[in-house]
Rosetta silent file (secondary structure, phi, psi, omega in degrees, C-alpha in Angstrom):
SEQUENCE: MARGGRLGLALGLLLALALTLRAKPTVRKERVVRPDSELGERPPEDNQSFQYDHEAFLGKEDSKTFDQLSPDESKERLGKIVDRIDSDGDGLVTTEELKVWIKRVQKRYIYDNVAKVWKDYDRDKDERISWEEYKQATYGYYLGNPAEFQDSSDHHTFKKMLPRDERRFKASDLDGDLTATREEFTAFLHPEEFEHMKEIVVLETLEDIDKNGDGFVDQDEYIADMFSHEDNGPEPDWVLSEREQFNDFRDLNKDGKLDKDEIRHWILPQDYDHAQAEARHLVYESDKNKDEMLTKEEILDNWNMFVGSQATNYGEDLTKNHDEL
SCORE:     score description
SCORE:     0.000 S_00000001
   1 L     0.000  141.113  162.409  -33.128   83.109   44.182 S_00000001
   2 L   -87.424  178.866 -164.809  -29.308   83.056   44.611 S_00000001
   3 H   -54.245  -30.871 -172.345  -26.617   80.460   44.512 S_00000001
   4 H   -96.862   -5.024  161.274  -25.896   80.536   48.077 S_00000001
   5 H   -22.856  -54.129 -149.828  -29.491   81.611   48.883 S_00000001
   6 H  -104.808   -5.195  179.604  -30.406   77.811   47.687 S_00000001
   7 L   -91.895   40.833  163.953  -27.359   75.949   49.001 S_00000001
   8 L   -95.258  -41.156  164.700  -28.727   77.505   52.411 S_00000001
   9 L   -83.812   17.004  158.156  -31.836   76.575   52.025 S_00000001
  10 L  -132.823   -0.394  156.860  -30.937   73.412   51.050 S_00000001
  11 L   -89.687  -28.874  178.246  -28.836   72.645   54.174 S_00000001
  12 H   -75.697  -52.731  177.149  -31.295   73.468   56.152 S_00000001
  13 H   -49.575  -13.331  155.842  -34.079   70.964   54.930 S_00000001
  14 H   -45.121  -66.555 -174.840  -30.963   68.613   55.571 S_00000001
  15 H   -46.395  -48.463  163.419  -30.424   69.819   58.907 S_00000001
  16 H   -35.807  -60.491  162.095  -33.896   69.214   59.262 S_00000001
  17 H   -70.345  -27.447 -150.766  -34.743   65.968   57.824 S_00000001
  18 H  -100.942  -13.268  173.456  -31.400   65.064   60.106 S_00000001
  19 L  -107.884    0.620  168.420  -32.918   66.285   63.572 S_00000001
  20 L   -81.138 -117.586 -164.760  -36.665   64.618   63.011 S_00000001
  21 H    58.302  -95.700 -161.770  -34.213   61.107   62.407 S_00000001
  22 H   -49.287  -38.485 -160.479  -32.366   62.401   65.725 S_00000001
  23 H   -61.905  -43.151  141.897  -35.510   62.841   66.919 S_00000001
  24 L   -94.956   94.025  120.780  -37.459   58.748   65.981 S_00000001
  25 L   -82.970  105.956 -163.404  -34.870   56.603   65.579 S_00000001
  26 L   -70.969   -3.150 -153.668  -36.241   53.126   64.410 S_00000001
  27 L  -142.155  164.428 -148.428  -32.792   51.121   64.067 S_00000001
  28 L   -99.932  129.876  135.382  -30.167   51.113   67.343 S_00000001
  29 L   -43.088  134.206 -138.726  -27.143   54.221   67.110 S_00000001
  30 L  -136.868   63.532  175.076  -23.725   53.975   66.848 S_00000001
  31 L   -62.160  -24.659 -166.104  -23.030   57.284   69.449 S_00000001
  32 L   -76.078  153.771 -166.908  -19.233   56.204   70.308 S_00000001
  33 L  -126.821  104.837  161.699  -17.180   58.446   68.027 S_00000001
  34 L   -95.744  170.413  124.600  -13.656   56.631   66.981 S_00000001
  35 L   -37.484  -15.755 -174.596  -11.845   58.576   64.885 S_00000001
  36 L  -130.081   10.168  176.517   -9.408   55.705   62.954 S_00000001
  37 L   -84.370   32.259  134.470  -12.711   53.722   62.400 S_00000001
  38 L   -45.264  -48.744  174.901  -11.780   52.701   59.581 S_00000001
  39 L   -94.795   93.834 -174.804   -8.947   50.817   60.673 S_00000001
  40 L   -81.174 -149.477  154.059  -10.042   47.499   62.879 S_00000001
  41 L   -66.167  107.153  174.342   -9.439   44.689   64.323 S_00000001
  42 L   -26.424   96.531  156.570   -6.178   42.848   62.826 S_00000001
  43 L   -72.984  132.583 -146.186   -8.192   39.460   61.624 S_00000001
  44 H   -57.962  -37.960  165.101   -6.442   36.485   62.722 S_00000001
  45 H   -49.831    4.190 -155.856   -6.574   35.243   58.697 S_00000001
  46 H  -127.460   34.517 -157.478   -5.155   37.736   57.633 S_00000001
  47 L   -80.776  -25.852  179.280   -0.937   36.844   58.806 S_00000001
  48 L   -83.252  -44.760 -160.893   -0.311   35.455   55.282 S_00000001
  49 L   -61.381  -53.215 -142.675   -2.357   38.019   53.067 S_00000001
  50 L    27.592   68.845  146.637   -1.295   41.337   54.471 S_00000001
  51 H   -66.689  -56.411 -178.964   -4.235   42.612   53.552 S_00000001
  52 H   -54.362  -32.508  179.573   -4.915   44.328   56.784 S_00000001
  53 H   -90.519  -30.836  173.190   -1.354   46.248   55.981 S_00000001
  54 H   -69.951  -43.120 -149.486   -1.979   47.194   52.741 S_00000001
  55 L   -87.070   10.128  175.566   -5.280   48.808   53.414 S_00000001
  56 L   -67.643  -69.689 -176.537   -3.591   50.342   56.589 S_00000001
  57 L   -86.597   30.470  166.436   -0.788   51.857   55.188 S_00000001
  58 L  -158.986   -7.692  167.723   -2.753   53.143   51.911 S_00000001
  59 H   115.680  141.852 -155.860   -5.892   53.363   52.389 S_00000001
  60 H   -95.401  -18.837 -143.322   -8.903   50.583   51.609 S_00000001
  61 H   -87.111  -42.967  174.494   -9.844   52.650   48.606 S_00000001
  62 H   -53.503  -50.386 -162.033   -6.083   52.385   47.298 S_00000001
  63 H   -64.263  -18.415 -171.616   -5.100   49.098   48.443 S_00000001
  64 H   -94.698    4.044  165.988   -8.074   47.529   45.928 S_00000001
  65 H  -141.828   67.899 -177.407   -6.107   48.795   42.668 S_00000001
  66 L   -64.217  -53.433 -138.987   -2.409   47.621   43.472 S_00000001
  67 L   -73.127   27.009  167.805   -2.803   45.259   40.915 S_00000001
  68 L  -103.764   13.822 -176.323   -2.829   47.980   37.712 S_00000001
  69 L  -134.190  133.857  153.761    0.941   48.149   38.608 S_00000001
  70 L   -32.202   99.067 -148.248    4.145   46.060   38.446 S_00000001
  71 H   -58.417  -50.051 -158.578    5.755   45.096   41.365 S_00000001
  72 H   -51.534  -51.469  166.404    9.017   47.210   39.862 S_00000001
  73 H   -53.462  -47.137  174.069    6.612   50.065   39.874 S_00000001
  74 H   -64.870  -21.776  165.909    4.957   49.371   43.182 S_00000001
  75 H   -85.157  -85.229  159.096    8.119   49.623   44.753 S_00000001
  76 H    10.080 -109.636 -139.662    9.329   52.729   42.608 S_00000001
  77 H   -71.951  -42.622 -155.542    6.309   54.529   44.439 S_00000001
  78 L   -95.416   43.713  164.818    6.393   53.297   47.885 S_00000001
  79 L  -102.034  -68.060  151.378   10.163   54.440   48.029 S_00000001
  80 H     9.541  -62.664  169.708    8.326   57.974   47.072 S_00000001
  81 H   -54.270  -70.211 -167.249    6.094   57.283   49.823 S_00000001
  82 H   -71.595    1.976  176.772    8.761   56.662   52.464 S_00000001
  83 H   -84.883  -25.961  171.471   10.348   59.225   51.649 S_00000001
  84 H   -51.276  -50.275 -175.393    6.766   61.530   52.830 S_00000001
  85 L   -70.852   15.378 -109.788    6.679   59.566   56.121 S_00000001
  86 L  -165.037   74.511 -147.692    9.925   60.498   56.299 S_00000001
  87 L  -110.238  -49.346  177.364    8.737   64.046   58.081 S_00000001
  88 L   -66.788  -20.430  179.220   12.354   65.306   59.516 S_00000001
  89 L    97.564   12.763  179.448   14.625   63.873   56.488 S_00000001
  90 L  -125.244   61.093  159.776   17.154   61.708   58.131 S_00000001
  91 L    69.119    5.943  177.282   16.701   58.973   56.446 S_00000001
  92 L  -144.756  133.717  142.476   14.764   56.340   59.326 S_00000001
  93 E  -101.029  142.969 -163.541   11.387   56.107   59.592 S_00000001
  94 E  -116.822  165.345  179.064   10.406   55.670   63.199 S_00000001
  95 L   -47.070  -19.067 -174.414    7.285   53.974   64.827 S_00000001
  96 L  -108.388  -23.962  179.240    5.582   57.246   65.532 S_00000001
  97 H   -61.428  -33.249 -150.764    6.301   58.763   61.861 S_00000001
  98 H   -94.465   -9.302  177.798    4.829   55.732   60.403 S_00000001
  99 H  -101.287  -26.973  117.994    1.643   56.064   63.257 S_00000001
 100 H    -8.968  -76.542 -178.535    1.547   59.552   61.859 S_00000001
 101 H   -95.566  -23.429  166.801    1.036   58.824   58.377 S_00000001
 102 H   -91.057    3.083  157.523   -1.533   55.581   58.954 S_00000001
 103 H   -88.873  -18.790 -179.446   -3.456   57.909   60.764 S_00000001
 104 H   -91.794  -51.701  177.500   -3.965   60.512   57.873 S_00000001
 105 H   -29.134  -40.846 -169.020   -4.329   57.876   55.017 S_00000001
 106 H   -98.110   16.196  153.533   -7.500   56.806   57.185 S_00000001
 107 H   -96.875   45.179 -149.811   -8.311   60.569   57.476 S_00000001
 108 H  -103.906  -51.629 -176.588   -7.806   61.773   54.043 S_00000001
 109 H   -20.262  -41.190  140.270  -11.984   61.108   53.217 S_00000001
 110 H    31.331 -130.194  168.054  -11.543   64.127   55.471 S_00000001
 111 H   -89.070   -0.052  150.426  -10.045   66.490   53.962 S_00000001
 112 H   -46.486  -49.956 -176.509  -11.590   65.188   50.614 S_00000001
 113 H  -106.594    3.231  136.253  -14.569   66.377   51.650 S_00000001
 114 H   -65.970   -7.034  164.238  -13.445   69.691   53.045 S_00000001
 115 H   -60.778  -62.987 -161.198  -11.997   69.912   49.312 S_00000001
 116 H   -61.355  -61.647  174.928  -15.149   69.304   47.647 S_00000001
 117 L  -112.366   44.274  168.893  -17.049   72.170   49.467 S_00000001
 118 L   -64.111  -79.149 -168.479  -14.316   74.613   50.135 S_00000001
 119 L   -22.604  -47.449  156.114  -14.979   76.495   47.012 S_00000001
 120 L   -31.590  -49.197  179.942  -18.831   76.899   48.662 S_00000001
 121 L   -89.711  -60.601 -161.688  -17.802   78.869   51.271 S_00000001
 122 L   -66.660   64.381  145.654  -14.383   80.891   50.687 S_00000001
 123 L   -26.904  -30.889 -154.952  -16.592   83.490   48.547 S_00000001
 124 L  -125.545   38.247  164.022  -14.361   85.741   48.112 S_00000001
 125 L    63.006   13.895  154.447  -11.463   83.284   46.939 S_00000001
 126 L   -60.135  -24.561  166.370   -8.526   84.010   49.963 S_00000001
 127 L    88.638   58.693  110.078   -8.315   80.464   50.768 S_00000001
 128 L  -125.113  129.074 -170.619   -9.899   81.597   54.520 S_00000001
 129 L   -98.924  142.874  164.996  -13.600   81.300   54.741 S_00000001
 130 E   -81.122 -177.411  151.054  -14.960   83.863   57.813 S_00000001
 131 H   -60.369  -34.970 -163.701  -18.003   83.441   59.909 S_00000001
 132 H   -81.580  -65.738 -173.691  -19.874   85.668   58.075 S_00000001
 133 H   -51.730  -32.359  178.984  -19.210   84.088   54.752 S_00000001
 134 H   -72.332  -21.292  174.925  -20.082   80.590   56.092 S_00000001
 135 H   -61.843  -36.733  177.421  -23.070   82.288   57.578 S_00000001
 136 H   -35.421  -59.263 -178.498  -23.905   83.680   54.378 S_00000001
 137 H   -48.091  -51.511 -124.096  -23.772   79.982   52.502 S_00000001
 138 H  -122.211  -29.590  168.545  -25.350   78.041   54.751 S_00000001
 139 H  -139.206   46.695 -161.627  -28.032   80.499   56.218 S_00000001
 140 L   -96.043   23.425  162.654  -28.217   83.854   54.214 S_00000001
 141 L  -105.749  -47.097 -162.257  -31.593   82.781   52.461 S_00000001
 142 L   -74.645  -30.165  171.626  -33.341   81.916   56.225 S_00000001
 143 L   -94.588   -8.823  154.987  -32.049   85.324   57.561 S_00000001
 144 L   -93.175  -18.822  176.037  -33.216   87.501   54.596 S_00000001
 145 L  -125.166   87.759 -166.455  -36.630   86.142   54.456 S_00000001
 146 H   -81.072  -45.260  174.115  -37.481   85.015   58.038 S_00000001
 147 H   -24.134  -65.177 -120.452  -41.426   85.359   57.157 S_00000001
 148 H   -93.472  -15.044 -168.856  -41.049   82.258   54.543 S_00000001
 149 H  -124.344  -18.274 -170.235  -40.017   79.961   57.662 S_00000001
 150 L   -54.835  -18.185  164.820  -41.805   81.506   60.255 S_00000001
 151 L  -139.153   47.513  153.050  -44.494   78.640   60.675 S_00000001
 152 L  -100.145 -170.814 -107.117  -42.568   75.607   59.247 S_00000001
 153 L  -139.825  -63.315 -158.294  -40.733   73.144   61.157 S_00000001
 154 H   -52.614  -34.975  153.269  -37.477   74.879   59.588 S_00000001
 155 H   -52.447  -44.126  144.235  -37.270   77.976   61.915 S_00000001
 156 H   -18.677  -95.941  176.677  -36.802   75.667   64.286 S_00000001
 157 H   -12.504  -81.645 -174.597  -34.365   73.987   62.613 S_00000001
 158 H   -42.027  -22.925 -135.703  -32.836   77.248   61.789 S_00000001
 159 H  -103.332  -52.987 -167.763  -33.378   79.206   65.225 S_00000001
 160 H  -111.179    8.670  179.573  -30.739   76.319   66.814 S_00000001
 161 L  -115.922   -9.408 -161.386  -28.464   75.375   64.504 S_00000001
 162 H   -99.821  -57.370 -165.335  -27.550   79.028   63.361 S_00000001
 163 H   -76.912    3.490 -160.657  -25.627   80.320   67.263 S_00000001
 164 H   -89.045  -37.945  153.372  -24.786   76.265   67.784 S_00000001
 165 H   -28.220  -87.775  156.993  -22.355   76.765   64.695 S_00000001
 166 H   -15.577  -62.358  165.185  -21.292   79.531   65.413 S_00000001
 167 H   -33.956  -74.535 -175.093  -20.334   78.077   68.922 S_00000001
 168 H   -37.788  -52.761  175.162  -18.717   75.247   67.106 S_00000001
 169 H   -62.800  -53.794 -162.990  -16.515   77.944   64.267 S_00000001
 170 H   -68.806  -13.946  166.762  -15.210   80.063   67.161 S_00000001
 171 H   -46.971  -66.583 -154.098  -14.526   76.366   68.941 S_00000001
 172 H   -98.778    5.524 -173.077  -12.108   75.502   66.071 S_00000001
 173 L   -90.859   92.790 -164.833  -11.188   78.924   65.213 S_00000001
 174 L   -79.054  -62.017 -107.206   -7.229   78.679   67.413 S_00000001
 175 L  -121.018   -6.284 -136.433   -6.055   82.306   66.147 S_00000001
 176 L    -2.614   77.313  149.663   -9.858   83.837   67.294 S_00000001
 177 L   -94.331  -19.954 -161.306  -10.070   86.012   64.108 S_00000001
 178 L    55.876   35.799  146.346  -13.397   84.258   63.152 S_00000001
 179 E  -124.365 -179.736 -159.418  -11.810   83.479   60.322 S_00000001
 180 L  -117.857  142.066  107.081  -10.920   79.416   58.930 S_00000001
 181 L   -67.827 -171.365 -168.683   -7.716   78.308   57.797 S_00000001
 182 H   -76.523  -49.644 -160.065   -8.269   74.615   56.000 S_00000001
 183 H   -77.386  -31.980 -173.596   -7.352   73.199   59.079 S_00000001
 184 H   -52.281  -41.631 -163.555   -9.744   75.272   61.717 S_00000001
 185 H   -57.270  -51.406 -175.017  -12.489   74.577   58.763 S_00000001
 186 H   -55.248  -56.661  170.599  -11.771   70.714   58.775 S_00000001
 187 H   -47.135  -28.997 -168.506  -12.136   71.072   62.593 S_00000001
 188 L   -75.888 -138.928 -146.679  -15.182   72.793   62.200 S_00000001
 189 L   -41.080   14.733  161.689  -16.992   70.184   60.144 S_00000001
 190 L  -153.606   64.793  169.329  -15.090   67.075   61.840 S_00000001
 191 H   -65.273  -20.839 -176.882  -14.713   68.164   65.140 S_00000001
 192 H   -43.951  -28.040 -142.827  -14.446   64.119   66.369 S_00000001
 193 H  -100.945   46.527 -179.345  -11.410   63.834   64.599 S_00000001
 194 L  -115.723  143.039  175.098   -9.701   67.115   67.016 S_00000001
 195 L  -108.339    3.397 -149.875   -8.486   67.105   70.259 S_00000001
 196 L  -112.368  -26.199 -175.166   -9.185   70.656   71.061 S_00000001
 197 L  -100.032  -29.575 -162.723  -13.093   69.898   69.975 S_00000001
 198 H   -56.422    1.382  167.288  -14.136   67.103   71.965 S_00000001
 199 H   -69.845  -66.676 -162.694  -15.714   69.670   74.541 S_00000001
 200 H   -52.022  -57.233  174.899  -17.464   70.808   71.528 S_00000001
 201 H   -40.210  -84.467 -157.617  -18.629   66.826   70.674 S_00000001
 202 H   -46.761  -50.210  177.830  -19.405   66.041   73.939 S_00000001
 203 H   -83.599  -37.454  160.791  -21.609   69.087   74.373 S_00000001
 204 H   -85.114   -1.685 -175.492  -23.510   69.114   71.725 S_00000001
 205 H   -90.959   -4.745  151.731  -24.357   65.044   72.036 S_00000001
 206 H   -49.989  -62.770 -171.042  -25.747   66.305   75.556 S_00000001
 207 H   -59.670  -44.309 -147.049  -27.997   69.008   73.835 S_00000001
 208 H   -85.318  -32.427  179.862  -29.511   66.291   71.001 S_00000001
 209 H  -100.685  -19.436 -167.136  -30.458   63.452   73.938 S_00000001
 210 L   -74.208   79.947 -176.266  -30.731   65.687   77.045 S_00000001
 211 L   -84.342   -2.445 -164.719  -35.126   66.717   76.046 S_00000001
 212 L  -118.341   25.795  178.058  -36.162   67.761   79.505 S_00000001
 213 L    17.208   86.319  133.009  -32.380   70.589   79.788 S_00000001
 214 L  -112.068   -5.573  172.493  -31.703   69.505   83.041 S_00000001
 215 L    91.327   -0.046 -172.254  -27.623   69.487   81.843 S_00000001
 216 L  -124.417 -153.568 -153.788  -27.862   65.087   82.546 S_00000001
 217 L  -167.491   77.721 -167.342  -28.715   62.274   80.092 S_00000001
 218 E   -91.259 -172.991 -159.122  -31.053   59.818   82.259 S_00000001
 219 H   -72.939  -24.823 -162.760  -31.608   56.342   81.128 S_00000001
 220 H   -53.088  -73.027 -153.715  -35.348   57.023   79.388 S_00000001
 221 H   -41.000  -38.874 -145.515  -33.338   59.980   77.121 S_00000001
 222 H   -55.247  -69.088  164.336  -30.396   57.409   76.596 S_00000001
 223 H   -24.634  -90.526 -178.669  -32.460   54.298   75.394 S_00000001
 224 H   -16.380  -51.062 -145.426  -35.147   57.449   73.033 S_00000001
 225 L   -78.923   -3.971 -164.114  -32.373   58.680   71.227 S_00000001
 226 L   -75.117  -66.110 -145.450  -31.382   54.474   70.377 S_00000001
 227 L  -154.411  151.645  171.766  -35.097   53.784   69.797 S_00000001
 228 L  -138.643  152.605 -170.943  -38.262   54.726   69.450 S_00000001
 229 L   -81.012  110.235  114.269  -42.150   52.881   70.985 S_00000001
 230 L  -106.401   48.401 -174.858  -44.059   53.298   68.038 S_00000001
 231 L  -161.148    2.734  166.402  -46.226   50.594   68.124 S_00000001
 232 L    45.190   53.864  169.807  -46.015   50.431   72.370 S_00000001
 233 L  -120.930  143.136 -164.008  -44.796   46.941   71.925 S_00000001
 234 L   -46.677  146.238  177.160  -42.487   45.044   74.118 S_00000001
 235 L   -80.812  102.408 -175.744  -38.508   46.540   74.354 S_00000001
 236 L   -67.224  148.152  179.315  -36.477   44.254   71.850 S_00000001
 237 H   -40.242  -46.493 -175.552  -33.181   42.648   73.269 S_00000001
 238 H   -47.121  -43.790 -160.254  -30.660   45.030   72.165 S_00000001
 239 H   -86.399   -0.776  171.969  -32.276   47.526   73.933 S_00000001
 240 H   -72.452  -47.775 -177.558  -32.578   46.016   77.243 S_00000001
 241 H   -72.059   -4.398  163.005  -29.098   45.058   77.181 S_00000001
 242 L  -110.800   19.194 -172.112  -28.398   48.667   76.501 S_00000001
 243 H   -78.024  -72.666  176.174  -30.849   49.109   79.350 S_00000001
 244 H   -60.603  -31.121 -177.002  -27.954   47.192   81.426 S_00000001
 245 H   -71.413  -61.339  172.074  -24.902   48.753   79.702 S_00000001
 246 H   -33.168  -53.867 -171.216  -26.320   51.933   81.064 S_00000001
 247 H   -58.059  -60.355  164.610  -27.013   50.713   84.110 S_00000001
 248 H   -93.041  -23.182 -178.918  -23.457   49.141   84.451 S_00000001
 249 H  -104.857  -24.554 -172.378  -20.798   51.033   82.178 S_00000001
 250 H   -84.342  -97.495  176.604  -22.321   54.262   81.479 S_00000001
 251 L   -56.308   88.794 -179.762  -23.188   55.600   84.545 S_00000001
 252 L   -30.321  -45.748 -144.396  -19.828   55.588   86.359 S_00000001
 253 L   -85.283  -39.636  173.648  -21.101   57.364   89.537 S_00000001
 254 L    89.263   32.711 -154.169  -24.219   55.193   90.435 S_00000001
 255 L  -112.720  -27.363 -154.621  -26.651   58.279   89.958 S_00000001
 256 L    93.730  -25.422  173.661  -28.852   57.693   87.352 S_00000001
 257 E  -127.942  150.779 -179.140  -27.854   60.343   85.028 S_00000001
 258 L   -95.138  153.464  174.914  -24.729   60.664   82.842 S_00000001
 259 L  -112.346  156.334  153.155  -23.188   64.136   83.526 S_00000001
 260 H    33.265  -78.667 -151.342  -20.126   65.859   80.829 S_00000001
 261 H   -77.917   -0.080 -179.175  -17.918   63.455   82.019 S_00000001
 262 H  -112.040  -31.788  141.831  -19.438   60.256   81.793 S_00000001
 263 H    -1.506  -76.664 -169.963  -20.543   61.578   78.525 S_00000001
 264 H   -61.441  -47.326  167.955  -17.584   61.823   77.713 S_00000001
 265 H   -49.278  -27.903  166.905  -16.604   58.811   78.774 S_00000001
 266 H   -92.983  -58.733  177.753  -18.593   56.783   76.666 S_00000001
 267 H   -94.346   52.613 -144.816  -18.596   58.480   72.959 S_00000001
 268 L   175.563   81.395 -168.477  -14.440   59.308   73.740 S_00000001
 269 L  -122.539  114.443  167.114  -13.224   55.713   74.656 S_00000001
 270 L  -107.973  102.061 -165.755   -9.987   55.810   75.251 S_00000001
 271 L  -141.811 -155.559 -162.984   -9.020   52.425   74.280 S_00000001
 272 L   -45.817  134.984   89.239   -6.873   50.741   71.443 S_00000001
 273 L    23.554   37.540 -146.529   -4.565   52.057   69.620 S_00000001
 274 H   -54.070  -40.253 -175.172   -5.415   50.422   66.194 S_00000001
 275 H   -42.498  -55.285  175.404   -2.715   53.215   64.361 S_00000001
 276 H   -56.863  -62.028  159.091   -0.302   52.857   67.132 S_00000001
 277 H   -21.877  -84.860 -151.244   -0.545   48.634   66.826 S_00000001
 278 H   -87.632    9.741  157.042   -0.054   48.386   63.551 S_00000001
 279 H  -105.033    4.677  166.484    2.852   50.456   62.890 S_00000001
 280 H   -79.169  -47.148 -179.253    4.757   48.546   66.189 S_00000001
 281 H   -96.105   24.899   48.559    3.903   46.052   63.565 S_00000001
 282 H    64.046 -115.857  167.903    5.537   47.305   60.899 S_00000001
 283 H   -78.461  -12.923  170.597    8.557   48.129   62.056 S_00000001
 284 H   -59.920  -97.089 -165.236    9.053   44.970   64.378 S_00000001
 285 H   -15.659  -30.550 -161.855    8.721   42.688   60.802 S_00000001
 286 H  -121.010  -15.221  172.118   10.724   44.831   58.410 S_00000001
 287 L   -63.564   87.469  163.191   13.574   45.881   61.334 S_00000001
 288 L   -57.216  -27.695  175.344   16.207   44.041   60.146 S_00000001
 289 L  -112.186    6.691  160.612   19.225   45.513   62.771 S_00000001
 290 L    53.269   41.636  168.421   16.050   45.794   65.428 S_00000001
 291 L  -105.099   63.238  153.492   17.332   49.536   66.558 S_00000001
 292 L    55.707   -9.420  168.837   12.754   50.363   66.289 S_00000001
 293 E  -139.444  176.926 -174.434   13.398   51.993   63.364 S_00000001
 294 E  -122.542  129.972  152.499   13.380   51.464   59.395 S_00000001
 295 L   -51.551  166.346 -178.434   15.665   52.682   56.522 S_00000001
 296 H  -102.539   -3.118  152.603   13.878   52.687   53.089 S_00000001
 297 H   -45.426  -66.198 -159.049   16.208   49.586   52.217 S_00000001
 298 H   -82.347  -19.147 -178.379   14.466   47.435   54.828 S_00000001
 299 H   -56.973  -43.313  172.957   11.082   49.006   53.823 S_00000001
 300 L   -78.510   15.759 -157.456   11.692   48.513   50.254 S_00000001
 301 L  -104.686  -60.756 -156.748   13.074   44.716   51.675 S_00000001
 302 L  -103.799   41.534  156.331    9.673   43.775   52.989 S_00000001
 303 H   -13.933  -36.290 -136.705    7.878   45.456   49.757 S_00000001
 304 H  -108.853  -15.002 -169.461    5.576   42.838   49.856 S_00000001
 305 H   -75.494  -72.193 -149.019    4.486   43.917   53.460 S_00000001
 306 H   -85.511  -30.573 -161.447    3.967   47.494   53.018 S_00000001
 307 L  -146.869  -46.592 -175.149    2.088   47.269   49.194 S_00000001
 308 L   101.792 -173.710  136.534    2.257   44.054   47.816 S_00000001
 309 L   -29.358  -44.191  160.343    2.449   42.309   44.453 S_00000001
 310 L   -37.346  155.993 -162.017   -0.366   44.869   44.053 S_00000001
 311 L  -118.973  161.483  171.290   -0.288   48.424   42.152 S_00000001
 312 L   -98.519  153.136  143.506   -0.943   51.686   43.769 S_00000001
 313 L  -115.944   39.220  175.107   -3.031   55.269   42.231 S_00000001
 314 L   -68.429   -1.802  162.805   -1.201   56.316   44.816 S_00000001
 315 H     3.680  -95.818 -172.746   -0.113   58.852   41.022 S_00000001
 316 H   -28.879  -53.104 -170.792   -2.507   61.511   42.374 S_00000001
 317 H  -103.442   50.966  132.085   -1.157   62.054   46.201 S_00000001
 318 H  -101.932    0.881 -168.838    2.237   62.021   45.056 S_00000001
 319 L  -112.868  -11.284 -162.165    1.475   65.188   43.353 S_00000001
 320 L   -94.345  114.855 -148.936   -0.125   66.564   46.107 S_00000001
 321 L   -53.426  176.608  141.426    1.929   68.667   49.141 S_00000001
 322 L   -15.235  -77.413 -155.776    2.784   66.720   52.336 S_00000001
 323 L   -86.988   42.494  162.659    0.048   68.590   54.416 S_00000001
 324 L   -81.851  -45.734  163.987   -2.618   67.849   52.207 S_00000001
 325 L   -30.874    0.000    0.000   -2.455   64.378   53.204 S_00000001
């Protein structure tokens, strides 16, 4: 079997497993999409250690390795990072520039993931991935050997996922040429992170949960997505609580079912922006002249809040282009 065929078959089996697990979950499932999920609430006890600030500014993994450098080395690298944050090069770091940096740091794993799989799909090595390249890499073996899947559950999985992937690919393809740049392919693989993909996230969620195909999610479908009565016993307390959540907070118009707008309100909440709050906090604590912007000097003077007396392995990141982080 060709490499692409093996990859497609492996992905297909994973898709089948995912759909099987989705059909009969045995534990509570979190559907709410939080793009900055790695950046949670600031713990009240963190006022002195600055651990939250370090993780927000550098990411959790990099913040763990800070003790590898001396204070002078840490400050030197912080200075280089500041130059990258200052996107317009005016020598001042604004709250907005800090927020953009923090959000990109928290999303770095997404771009790392795309980088790891890119070569599996970019078959002609032109730094773009066409729909045909993706389709052949993922579904090529299935499309070339349909008889092998005719009597298996994989047949239904592939038949469902192929048009769904094509729809998502086209939504991510902003210039409509059926060829994805790295940014477009990132939006395809991680649609929850991109504003123009939010409607696809809502639609796919609806299709996953709406088992009777009426275009809505009723309470039983909502609960079935989280919990399966495998032993016909009583529902756990958390399931009863979720039924109350459905009635009181999910079903906004009280018609007993969720439409697309209500699903969007549920899974894409417009709530507290942790990155914005952290950026404001860093500016407030470091802004000596109170002009609501930071110079490099102000940041380095308060370096302990940004990178502490620990070190960073940012050396690797500093060799990358700004757009890659």
